[in-house]
Amino acid sequence: MDTESSSSVEFLGKVPLLHRLTSSSLKKIAQVLVFKRYERGDYVVRRDDEEMEGVYFVLEGQAQVLGSVGEEENCSEFLLKPFDFFGRGIFGNVYAVDVVAVTQLTCLLLTSEHCHLLETKAICDSDNERPLLERILYMDPLDLNVFRGFTLPNAPALGKVFGGQFVAQALAASSKTVEFLKIVHSLHACFLLAGDINIPIIYEVSRLRDGNNFSTRRVDARQKGKTMFTLFASFQREQQGFDHQESNMPHMLPPETLVSRDEMLQRRMTDHLLPRYYRKKVATQYTAPLPIDIRFCEPNYSTEQTKKSPSRLKYWFRARGELSEDQALHRCVVAFASDLMYAFISSDPHRKKGMSAVPVSLDHSMWFHRPLRADDWLLFVMVNLTASQSRGLATGEMFNRKGELVVSLKQEALLKETVTSKPILDAKL
């Protein structure tokens, strides 16, 4: 991208109307913008023009909007300043006003033939060719700071909204309210109530702070008037500074040589050396492949009924399908994937026969250190630090294939123990 296009993208990222668009959409718009310059008193558009050229974004200077020509005393007037917009393509093709430059004026014009780039697809119109995760993370804008998310039929869920979906959708909603050049560097989430997978989720974003280099957002996820989940996220403009890394990626076999999680589950469902009730349980819970491809570095084929598992877990993961270039999207996808198995690491050391632990995420924190790609392999290393008072704390690190630490994580989970009796074999199978 050349310097002019890069500057245009930075400008577009500050236009509130365009916060709902992805960075890849802004880049496409920037590549087709036309610079238009006007002297004071020049008409930019006239109400009687049969065809409007497109959408104008005020870059420099000011313009006056007149409700009618020749009737100054009756017309509605207001000034258009940098980051304001006018023209067709946003609110239809009819534009019944005149716009006049009141100073030297520079606008960026998105011509009519390219106005489709301003559109966002409704969830029902989502392209089925797009990766499932991109469709899960689609946020339907209801207002400037209010978005609606959905739980798709093939999204991960066990009777309730998956915690990673809350984190990722809330992060996606907050990302749409900040400048394009500011990317999330940390988030802190609290899970309050279980979410209903059958109704939409309303995400309300509070703009807590907007500085030159940092922005802070709070997001409340609501259903039926109740707050189900809260997220705080901080965004930073890219800055040069000190760079070092003390944490080293453990040496593991490459993911291409490892068995996928789906294949492991298929084996468990058909391995007759495992108890029948366990095979039946796995078959019942396994509904569809996850949108994340997972490859365990040290596969453990024991069941929760047979022996304890170590307090460490390492696996490679990546999103299924190729994602767009939007770095904000990649970080949302990683946030989604981070909660898939994180809570279980705290209960694994306590496995014993006749006991089933159901961990529930309480709070979840992430720090993003370096750019990453969620559709390329990342190594997730989790360590269970402690468990006490029915709560377990785990820490985690994510590395790219070059060994760079890209994300650090911590999560506290509620560890619920349910004692089950020996299963009764049902002859009517």
mmCIF file of C-alpha atoms in Angstrom, residues 4-367:
data_model
loop_
_atom_site.group_PDB
_atom_site.id
_atom_site.type_symbol
_atom_site.label_atom_id
_atom_site.label_comp_id
_atom_site.label_asym_id
_atom_site.label_seq_id
_atom_site.Cartn_x
_atom_site.Cartn_y
_atom_site.Cartn_z
ATOM 1 C CA GLU A 4 -1.306 8.134 0.045
ATOM 2 C CA SER A 5 -3.498 5.040 0.406
ATOM 3 C CA SER A 6 -2.118 4.416 3.908
ATOM 4 C CA SER A 7 -3.006 7.977 4.937
ATOM 5 C CA SER A 8 -6.479 7.524 3.464
ATOM 6 C CA VAL A 9 -7.000 4.328 5.466
ATOM 7 C CA GLU A 10 -5.928 6.107 8.649
ATOM 8 C CA PHE A 11 -8.396 8.917 7.875
ATOM 9 C CA LEU A 12 -11.259 6.526 7.106
ATOM 10 C CA GLY A 13 -10.599 4.684 10.366
ATOM 11 C CA LYS A 14 -11.539 7.883 12.215
ATOM 12 C CA VAL A 15 -14.877 8.329 10.447
ATOM 13 C CA PRO A 16 -17.489 7.091 12.977
ATOM 14 C CA LEU A 17 -19.781 5.855 10.205
ATOM 15 C CA LEU A 18 -17.096 3.428 9.005
ATOM 16 C CA HIS A 19 -16.214 1.856 12.352
ATOM 17 C CA ARG A 20 -18.602 -0.972 11.498
ATOM 18 C CA LEU A 21 -16.381 -1.988 8.566
ATOM 19 C CA THR A 22 -13.323 -4.235 8.740
ATOM 20 C CA SER A 23 -9.821 -2.973 8.044
ATOM 21 C CA SER A 24 -9.746 -4.976 4.809
ATOM 22 C CA SER A 25 -12.897 -3.106 3.663
ATOM 23 C CA LEU A 26 -11.281 0.235 4.532
ATOM 24 C CA LYS A 27 -8.223 -0.704 2.480
ATOM 25 C CA LYS A 28 -10.407 -1.521 -0.523
ATOM 26 C CA ILE A 29 -12.219 1.809 -0.158
ATOM 27 C CA ALA A 30 -8.925 3.714 0.157
ATOM 28 C CA GLN A 31 -7.674 2.254 -3.118
ATOM 29 C CA VAL A 32 -10.580 3.689 -5.138
ATOM 30 C CA LEU A 33 -11.045 7.100 -3.481
ATOM 31 C CA VAL A 34 -10.836 10.213 -5.639
ATOM 32 C CA PHE A 35 -9.482 13.512 -4.275
ATOM 33 C CA LYS A 36 -11.764 16.474 -4.986
ATOM 34 C CA ARG A 37 -10.779 20.092 -4.224
ATOM 35 C CA TYR A 38 -13.048 23.150 -4.146
ATOM 36 C CA GLU A 39 -12.622 26.885 -3.623
ATOM 37 C CA ARG A 40 -14.758 28.906 -1.269
ATOM 38 C CA GLY A 41 -18.249 29.353 -2.729
ATOM 39 C CA ASP A 42 -18.039 26.344 -5.049
ATOM 40 C CA TYR A 43 -20.997 23.979 -5.084
ATOM 41 C CA VAL A 44 -19.943 20.450 -4.232
ATOM 42 C CA VAL A 45 -23.350 18.937 -4.974
ATOM 43 C CA ARG A 46 -26.686 20.415 -6.057
ATOM 44 C CA ARG A 47 -30.094 19.097 -5.099
ATOM 45 C CA ASP A 48 -31.292 19.124 -8.692
ATOM 46 C CA ASP A 49 -28.445 16.946 -9.941
ATOM 47 C CA GLU A 50 -29.999 13.934 -11.600
ATOM 48 C CA GLU A 51 -27.133 11.696 -10.563
ATOM 49 C CA MET A 52 -25.033 11.956 -7.430
ATOM 50 C CA GLU A 53 -21.372 11.078 -7.970
ATOM 51 C CA GLY A 54 -21.150 9.055 -4.768
ATOM 52 C CA VAL A 55 -20.240 9.560 -1.105
ATOM 53 C CA TYR A 56 -18.034 12.470 -0.030
ATOM 54 C CA PHE A 57 -15.860 12.462 3.096
ATOM 55 C CA VAL A 58 -14.625 15.865 4.264
ATOM 56 C CA LEU A 59 -10.827 15.696 4.579
ATOM 57 C CA GLU A 60 -9.938 19.377 5.069
ATOM 58 C CA GLY A 61 -11.951 22.588 5.335
ATOM 59 C CA GLN A 62 -15.658 23.172 5.895
ATOM 60 C CA ALA A 63 -18.831 23.025 3.823
ATOM 61 C CA GLN A 64 -22.342 24.357 4.341
ATOM 62 C CA VAL A 65 -25.476 22.282 3.820
ATOM 63 C CA LEU A 66 -28.435 24.272 2.462
ATOM 64 C CA GLY A 67 -31.960 22.891 2.584
ATOM 65 C CA SER A 68 -33.071 24.767 -0.546
ATOM 66 C CA VAL A 69 -31.691 27.146 -3.138
ATOM 67 C CA GLY A 70 -32.642 30.821 -2.981
ATOM 68 C CA GLU A 71 -34.587 30.500 0.246
ATOM 69 C CA GLU A 72 -31.869 31.138 2.812
ATOM 70 C CA GLU A 73 -34.309 32.232 5.497
ATOM 71 C CA ASN A 74 -36.193 28.915 5.447
ATOM 72 C CA CYS A 75 -33.443 26.406 4.824
ATOM 73 C CA SER A 76 -31.862 24.208 7.455
ATOM 74 C CA GLU A 77 -28.156 24.928 7.702
ATOM 75 C CA PHE A 78 -25.226 23.230 9.387
ATOM 76 C CA LEU A 79 -21.498 22.921 8.850
ATOM 77 C CA LEU A 80 -19.695 19.861 7.591
ATOM 78 C CA LYS A 81 -16.216 19.420 9.063
ATOM 79 C CA PRO A 82 -13.412 16.833 8.697
ATOM 80 C CA PHE A 83 -14.669 13.233 9.142
ATOM 81 C CA ASP A 84 -18.243 14.253 8.185
ATOM 82 C CA PHE A 85 -19.811 12.708 5.076
ATOM 83 C CA PHE A 86 -22.595 13.331 2.590
ATOM 84 C CA GLY A 87 -23.899 11.937 -0.672
ATOM 85 C CA ARG A 88 -25.675 8.875 -1.989
ATOM 86 C CA GLY A 89 -24.911 5.284 -1.217
ATOM 87 C CA ILE A 90 -25.531 5.451 2.518
ATOM 88 C CA PHE A 91 -29.122 6.590 2.904
ATOM 89 C CA GLY A 92 -30.389 5.861 -0.593
ATOM 90 C CA ASN A 93 -30.093 7.658 -3.896
ATOM 91 C CA VAL A 94 -32.110 10.786 -3.106
ATOM 92 C CA TYR A 95 -30.169 13.765 -1.778
ATOM 93 C CA ALA A 96 -32.363 16.885 -1.570
ATOM 94 C CA VAL A 97 -29.804 19.463 -0.384
ATOM 95 C CA ASP A 98 -27.064 21.701 -1.737
ATOM 96 C CA VAL A 99 -23.548 21.527 -0.310
ATOM 97 C CA VAL A 100 -21.342 24.628 -0.694
ATOM 98 C CA ALA A 101 -17.691 25.069 0.290
ATOM 99 C CA VAL A 102 -17.325 27.863 2.860
ATOM 100 C CA THR A 103 -13.509 27.522 2.942
ATOM 101 C CA GLN A 104 -11.004 25.842 0.714
ATOM 102 C CA LEU A 105 -12.314 22.294 0.787
ATOM 103 C CA THR A 106 -10.799 18.865 0.142
ATOM 104 C CA CYS A 107 -13.032 15.802 -0.010
ATOM 105 C CA LEU A 108 -12.436 12.136 -0.643
ATOM 106 C CA LEU A 109 -15.029 10.809 -3.083
ATOM 107 C CA LEU A 110 -16.177 7.209 -3.167
ATOM 108 C CA THR A 111 -17.849 7.001 -6.555
ATOM 109 C CA SER A 112 -21.250 5.377 -7.012
ATOM 110 C CA GLU A 113 -19.824 2.278 -8.661
ATOM 111 C CA HIS A 114 -17.867 1.523 -5.496
ATOM 112 C CA CYS A 115 -20.535 2.373 -2.901
ATOM 113 C CA HIS A 116 -21.250 -1.311 -2.382
ATOM 114 C CA LEU A 117 -18.045 -1.382 -0.320
ATOM 115 C CA LEU A 118 -19.960 0.450 2.416
ATOM 116 C CA GLU A 119 -22.404 -2.406 2.848
ATOM 117 C CA THR A 120 -22.326 -4.949 5.660
ATOM 118 C CA LYS A 121 -24.123 -8.243 5.167
ATOM 119 C CA ALA A 122 -26.940 -9.308 7.458
ATOM 120 C CA ILE A 123 -26.381 -12.606 9.212
ATOM 121 C CA CYS A 124 -28.968 -14.329 7.054
ATOM 122 C CA ASP A 125 -27.138 -13.159 3.938
ATOM 123 C CA SER A 126 -23.696 -14.235 5.088
ATOM 124 C CA ASP A 127 -21.643 -15.972 2.437
ATOM 125 C CA ASN A 128 -21.484 -19.650 3.284
ATOM 126 C CA GLU A 129 -18.093 -19.792 1.579
ATOM 127 C CA ARG A 130 -16.624 -17.617 4.324
ATOM 128 C CA PRO A 131 -14.972 -19.441 7.244
ATOM 129 C CA LEU A 132 -17.414 -20.284 10.020
ATOM 130 C CA LEU A 133 -15.482 -18.139 12.485
ATOM 131 C CA GLU A 134 -15.895 -15.023 10.351
ATOM 132 C CA ARG A 135 -19.639 -15.651 10.312
ATOM 133 C CA ILE A 136 -19.733 -16.248 14.075
ATOM 134 C CA LEU A 137 -17.892 -12.963 14.617
ATOM 135 C CA TYR A 138 -20.188 -10.914 12.383
ATOM 136 C CA MET A 139 -21.673 -8.065 14.426
ATOM 137 C CA ASP A 140 -24.984 -6.595 13.267
ATOM 138 C CA PRO A 141 -24.833 -2.810 13.974
ATOM 139 C CA LEU A 142 -28.010 -1.568 15.650
ATOM 140 C CA ASP A 143 -26.698 1.848 16.698
ATOM 141 C CA LEU A 144 -23.371 3.659 16.896
ATOM 142 C CA ASN A 145 -22.319 1.697 20.014
ATOM 143 C CA VAL A 146 -24.800 -1.196 19.999
ATOM 144 C CA PHE A 147 -24.328 -4.467 18.105
ATOM 145 C CA ARG A 148 -26.159 -7.767 17.857
ATOM 146 C CA GLY A 149 -24.478 -11.151 17.775
ATOM 147 C CA PHE A 150 -25.856 -14.613 17.068
ATOM 148 C CA THR A 151 -25.095 -18.191 18.017
ATOM 149 C CA LEU A 152 -25.038 -20.072 14.720
ATOM 150 C CA PRO A 153 -26.440 -23.630 14.592
ATOM 151 C CA ASN A 154 -22.988 -25.127 13.940
ATOM 152 C CA ALA A 155 -21.110 -22.980 16.479
ATOM 153 C CA PRO A 156 -19.581 -24.655 19.573
ATOM 154 C CA ALA A 157 -22.168 -24.881 22.356
ATOM 155 C CA LEU A 158 -23.186 -27.353 25.035
ATOM 156 C CA GLY A 159 -26.656 -26.044 25.750
ATOM 157 C CA LYS A 160 -25.353 -22.531 26.468
ATOM 158 C CA VAL A 161 -23.342 -19.809 24.770
ATOM 159 C CA PHE A 162 -19.694 -20.847 24.565
ATOM 160 C CA GLY A 163 -17.489 -18.542 26.678
ATOM 161 C CA GLY A 164 -15.043 -17.961 23.838
ATOM 162 C CA GLN A 165 -17.933 -16.708 21.707
ATOM 163 C CA PHE A 166 -18.767 -14.073 24.332
ATOM 164 C CA VAL A 167 -15.125 -12.936 24.462
ATOM 165 C CA ALA A 168 -14.626 -12.863 20.699
ATOM 166 C CA GLN A 169 -17.933 -11.207 19.814
ATOM 167 C CA ALA A 170 -17.520 -8.558 22.524
ATOM 168 C CA LEU A 171 -14.008 -7.868 21.261
ATOM 169 C CA ALA A 172 -15.294 -7.662 17.678
ATOM 170 C CA ALA A 173 -17.976 -5.174 18.748
ATOM 171 C CA SER A 174 -15.501 -2.976 20.638
ATOM 172 C CA SER A 175 -13.021 -3.095 17.732
ATOM 173 C CA LYS A 176 -15.649 -1.478 15.505
ATOM 174 C CA THR A 177 -15.703 1.636 17.724
ATOM 175 C CA VAL A 178 -11.986 2.454 17.621
ATOM 176 C CA GLU A 179 -9.698 3.859 14.955
ATOM 177 C CA PHE A 180 -8.461 1.366 12.397
ATOM 178 C CA LEU A 181 -4.811 1.762 13.414
ATOM 179 C CA LYS A 182 -5.495 0.909 17.059
ATOM 180 C CA ILE A 183 -5.425 -2.836 17.739
ATOM 181 C CA VAL A 184 -6.370 -4.626 20.957
ATOM 182 C CA HIS A 185 -3.360 -5.329 23.189
ATOM 183 C CA SER A 186 -5.159 -6.548 26.327
ATOM 184 C CA LEU A 187 -8.583 -7.680 27.483
ATOM 185 C CA HIS A 188 -10.136 -8.690 30.775
ATOM 186 C CA ALA A 189 -13.465 -10.517 30.820
ATOM 187 C CA CYS A 190 -15.926 -11.596 33.508
ATOM 188 C CA PHE A 191 -18.508 -14.332 32.914
ATOM 189 C CA LEU A 192 -21.646 -13.552 34.903
ATOM 190 C CA LEU A 193 -24.525 -15.722 33.640
ATOM 191 C CA ALA A 194 -24.957 -18.584 31.197
ATOM 192 C CA GLY A 195 -26.070 -17.392 27.766
ATOM 193 C CA ASP A 196 -29.092 -18.645 25.815
ATOM 194 C CA ILE A 197 -28.059 -20.027 22.421
ATOM 195 C CA ASN A 198 -31.562 -19.567 20.987
ATOM 196 C CA ILE A 199 -31.767 -15.769 21.151
ATOM 197 C CA PRO A 200 -29.471 -12.965 19.935
ATOM 198 C CA ILE A 201 -26.952 -11.275 22.196
ATOM 199 C CA ILE A 202 -26.925 -7.478 22.457
ATOM 200 C CA TYR A 203 -23.466 -5.952 22.914
ATOM 201 C CA GLU A 204 -23.377 -2.398 24.270
ATOM 202 C CA VAL A 205 -20.022 -0.635 23.958
ATOM 203 C CA SER A 206 -18.977 2.180 26.325
ATOM 204 C CA ARG A 207 -16.222 4.462 25.030
ATOM 205 C CA LEU A 208 -14.248 5.003 28.229
ATOM 206 C CA ARG A 209 -11.267 6.802 26.713
ATOM 207 C CA ASP A 210 -9.821 7.855 23.359
ATOM 208 C CA GLY A 211 -6.245 9.157 23.465
ATOM 209 C CA ASN A 212 -3.632 9.674 20.783
ATOM 210 C CA ASN A 213 -2.166 6.195 21.178
ATOM 211 C CA PHE A 214 -4.586 4.274 23.408
ATOM 212 C CA SER A 215 -8.345 3.707 23.559
ATOM 213 C CA THR A 216 -10.309 1.852 26.223
ATOM 214 C CA ARG A 217 -13.687 0.168 25.827
ATOM 215 C CA ARG A 218 -16.138 -1.643 28.076
ATOM 216 C CA VAL A 219 -18.630 -4.068 26.545
ATOM 217 C CA ASP A 220 -21.710 -5.462 28.268
ATOM 218 C CA ALA A 221 -23.384 -8.483 26.684
ATOM 219 C CA ARG A 222 -27.106 -8.680 27.470
ATOM 220 C CA GLN A 223 -29.975 -11.091 26.980
ATOM 221 C CA LYS A 224 -33.523 -10.600 28.259
ATOM 222 C CA GLY A 225 -32.460 -7.377 29.958
ATOM 223 C CA LYS A 226 -29.744 -9.076 32.027
ATOM 224 C CA THR A 227 -25.987 -8.573 31.782
ATOM 225 C CA MET A 228 -24.468 -11.962 30.974
ATOM 226 C CA PHE A 229 -20.860 -10.976 30.376
ATOM 227 C CA THR A 230 -18.577 -7.939 30.666
ATOM 228 C CA LEU A 231 -15.326 -7.192 28.865
ATOM 229 C CA PHE A 232 -12.746 -4.427 29.215
ATOM 230 C CA ALA A 233 -10.396 -4.004 26.261
ATOM 231 C CA SER A 234 -7.495 -1.642 25.618
ATOM 232 C CA PHE A 235 -6.360 -0.720 22.108
ATOM 233 C CA GLN A 236 -3.025 0.746 21.060
ATOM 234 C CA ARG A 237 -1.636 2.400 17.954
ATOM 235 C CA GLU A 238 1.503 0.585 16.745
ATOM 236 C CA GLN A 239 4.619 2.060 18.371
ATOM 237 C CA GLN A 240 8.317 1.234 18.206
ATOM 238 C CA GLY A 241 10.033 0.439 21.503
ATOM 239 C CA PHE A 242 12.003 -2.112 23.510
ATOM 240 C CA ASP A 243 11.695 -5.726 22.387
ATOM 241 C CA HIS A 244 12.820 -8.852 24.210
ATOM 242 C CA GLN A 245 11.464 -12.281 25.148
ATOM 243 C CA GLU A 246 12.396 -14.419 28.145
ATOM 244 C CA SER A 247 9.857 -17.195 27.600
ATOM 245 C CA ASN A 248 10.964 -19.939 25.205
ATOM 246 C CA MET A 249 8.691 -22.123 23.122
ATOM 247 C CA PRO A 250 9.033 -25.808 24.078
ATOM 248 C CA HIS A 251 10.247 -28.117 21.337
ATOM 249 C CA MET A 252 7.277 -30.029 19.936
ATOM 250 C CA LEU A 253 6.572 -32.157 16.886
ATOM 251 C CA PRO A 254 5.234 -30.125 13.961
ATOM 252 C CA PRO A 255 1.417 -30.057 13.771
ATOM 253 C CA GLU A 256 1.349 -31.757 10.361
ATOM 254 C CA THR A 257 2.636 -34.954 11.990
ATOM 255 C CA LEU A 258 0.040 -35.018 14.785
ATOM 256 C CA VAL A 259 -3.469 -36.445 14.960
ATOM 257 C CA SER A 260 -6.318 -33.931 14.934
ATOM 258 C CA ARG A 261 -8.751 -33.647 17.840
ATOM 259 C CA ASP A 262 -11.600 -34.782 15.586
ATOM 260 C CA GLU A 263 -9.717 -37.923 14.620
ATOM 261 C CA MET A 264 -8.968 -38.634 18.293
ATOM 262 C CA LEU A 265 -12.657 -38.383 19.146
ATOM 263 C CA GLN A 266 -13.561 -40.656 16.262
ATOM 264 C CA ARG A 267 -11.130 -43.210 17.633
ATOM 265 C CA ARG A 268 -12.621 -42.945 21.114
ATOM 266 C CA MET A 269 -16.116 -43.495 19.766
ATOM 267 C CA THR A 270 -15.044 -46.704 18.037
ATOM 268 C CA ASP A 271 -12.401 -48.048 20.469
ATOM 269 C CA HIS A 272 -14.040 -51.055 22.144
ATOM 270 C CA LEU A 273 -11.283 -51.186 24.745
ATOM 271 C CA LEU A 274 -12.908 -48.150 26.322
ATOM 272 C CA PRO A 275 -16.034 -48.496 28.514
ATOM 273 C CA ARG A 276 -19.249 -48.514 26.538
ATOM 274 C CA TYR A 277 -20.837 -45.716 28.570
ATOM 275 C CA TYR A 278 -17.781 -43.546 27.849
ATOM 276 C CA ARG A 279 -17.921 -44.208 24.103
ATOM 277 C CA LYS A 280 -21.627 -43.388 24.197
ATOM 278 C CA LYS A 281 -20.933 -40.156 26.082
ATOM 279 C CA VAL A 282 -18.315 -39.053 23.550
ATOM 280 C CA ALA A 283 -20.653 -39.843 20.661
ATOM 281 C CA THR A 284 -23.441 -37.831 22.298
ATOM 282 C CA GLN A 285 -21.280 -34.760 22.909
ATOM 283 C CA TYR A 286 -19.497 -34.819 19.559
ATOM 284 C CA THR A 287 -21.873 -33.011 17.217
ATOM 285 C CA ALA A 288 -19.681 -31.363 14.588
ATOM 286 C CA PRO A 289 -16.031 -30.431 14.037
ATOM 287 C CA LEU A 290 -14.917 -27.267 15.790
ATOM 288 C CA PRO A 291 -14.117 -24.238 13.616
ATOM 289 C CA ILE A 292 -10.643 -24.569 15.152
ATOM 290 C CA ASP A 293 -8.278 -27.370 14.101
ATOM 291 C CA ILE A 294 -6.543 -28.718 17.227
ATOM 292 C CA ARG A 295 -3.529 -31.076 17.305
ATOM 293 C CA PHE A 296 -2.456 -32.303 20.756
ATOM 294 C CA CYS A 297 1.321 -32.445 21.178
ATOM 295 C CA GLU A 298 1.155 -35.234 23.782
ATOM 296 C CA PRO A 299 -2.110 -37.092 23.143
ATOM 297 C CA ASN A 300 -3.675 -38.585 26.252
ATOM 298 C CA TYR A 301 -6.058 -41.416 25.465
ATOM 299 C CA SER A 302 -7.204 -41.943 29.047
ATOM 300 C CA THR A 303 -10.772 -41.106 30.059
ATOM 301 C CA GLU A 304 -11.864 -38.935 32.944
ATOM 302 C CA GLN A 305 -12.689 -42.185 34.762
ATOM 303 C CA THR A 306 -9.328 -43.902 34.415
ATOM 304 C CA LYS A 307 -6.426 -41.766 35.615
ATOM 305 C CA LYS A 308 -5.318 -38.260 36.382
ATOM 306 C CA SER A 309 -3.975 -35.991 33.685
ATOM 307 C CA PRO A 310 -0.912 -33.777 34.061
ATOM 308 C CA SER A 311 -1.309 -30.143 35.047
ATOM 309 C CA ARG A 312 0.106 -29.034 31.695
ATOM 310 C CA LEU A 313 -1.435 -29.143 28.243
ATOM 311 C CA LYS A 314 0.162 -28.289 24.913
ATOM 312 C CA TYR A 315 -1.478 -28.258 21.517
ATOM 313 C CA TRP A 316 -1.248 -26.609 18.123
ATOM 314 C CA PHE A 317 -4.317 -24.848 16.779
ATOM 315 C CA ARG A 318 -5.435 -22.738 13.837
ATOM 316 C CA ALA A 319 -8.692 -21.517 12.350
ATOM 317 C CA ARG A 320 -10.238 -23.629 9.633
ATOM 318 C CA GLY A 321 -10.223 -21.809 6.311
ATOM 319 C CA GLU A 322 -8.258 -18.784 5.175
ATOM 320 C CA LEU A 323 -9.104 -15.561 6.988
ATOM 321 C CA SER A 324 -8.925 -12.030 5.633
ATOM 322 C CA GLU A 325 -5.888 -9.843 6.354
ATOM 323 C CA ASP A 326 -7.642 -7.904 9.127
ATOM 324 C CA GLN A 327 -5.412 -8.151 12.230
ATOM 325 C CA ALA A 328 -8.378 -7.284 14.454
ATOM 326 C CA LEU A 329 -10.203 -10.348 13.090
ATOM 327 C CA HIS A 330 -7.223 -12.628 13.778
ATOM 328 C CA ARG A 331 -7.060 -11.473 17.391
ATOM 329 C CA CYS A 332 -10.808 -12.039 17.799
ATOM 330 C CA VAL A 333 -10.395 -15.581 16.447
ATOM 331 C CA VAL A 334 -7.560 -16.286 18.888
ATOM 332 C CA ALA A 335 -9.746 -14.948 21.707
ATOM 333 C CA PHE A 336 -12.492 -17.344 20.584
ATOM 334 C CA ALA A 337 -10.104 -20.309 20.551
ATOM 335 C CA SER A 338 -8.483 -19.453 23.881
ATOM 336 C CA ASP A 339 -11.449 -20.671 25.958
ATOM 337 C CA LEU A 340 -12.017 -24.021 24.254
ATOM 338 C CA MET A 341 -10.112 -26.145 26.798
ATOM 339 C CA TYR A 342 -8.537 -23.649 29.139
ATOM 340 C CA ALA A 343 -10.838 -24.228 32.126
ATOM 341 C CA PHE A 344 -10.367 -28.022 32.057
ATOM 342 C CA ILE A 345 -6.641 -27.792 32.843
ATOM 343 C CA SER A 346 -7.428 -26.909 36.479
ATOM 344 C CA SER A 347 -9.671 -29.935 37.036
ATOM 345 C CA ASP A 348 -7.578 -32.511 35.168
ATOM 346 C CA PRO A 349 -5.207 -33.301 38.105
ATOM 347 C CA HIS A 350 -8.223 -34.256 40.250
ATOM 348 C CA ARG A 351 -9.705 -36.912 38.010
ATOM 349 C CA LYS A 352 -10.758 -40.099 39.730
ATOM 350 C CA LYS A 353 -13.154 -42.920 39.159
ATOM 351 C CA GLY A 354 -16.786 -41.990 39.741
ATOM 352 C CA MET A 355 -16.110 -38.255 39.682
ATOM 353 C CA SER A 356 -16.927 -35.754 36.983
ATOM 354 C CA ALA A 357 -15.762 -32.147 37.179
ATOM 355 C CA VAL A 358 -17.514 -29.477 35.175
ATOM 356 C CA PRO A 359 -15.317 -26.346 35.104
ATOM 357 C CA VAL A 360 -16.970 -22.985 34.454
ATOM 358 C CA SER A 361 -14.967 -19.930 33.372
ATOM 359 C CA LEU A 362 -15.136 -17.052 35.867
ATOM 360 C CA ASP A 363 -12.734 -14.515 34.419
ATOM 361 C CA HIS A 364 -10.354 -14.469 31.492
ATOM 362 C CA SER A 365 -7.437 -12.173 30.624
ATOM 363 C CA MET A 366 -5.293 -11.920 27.501
ATOM 364 C CA TRP A 367 -2.304 -9.826 26.483
#
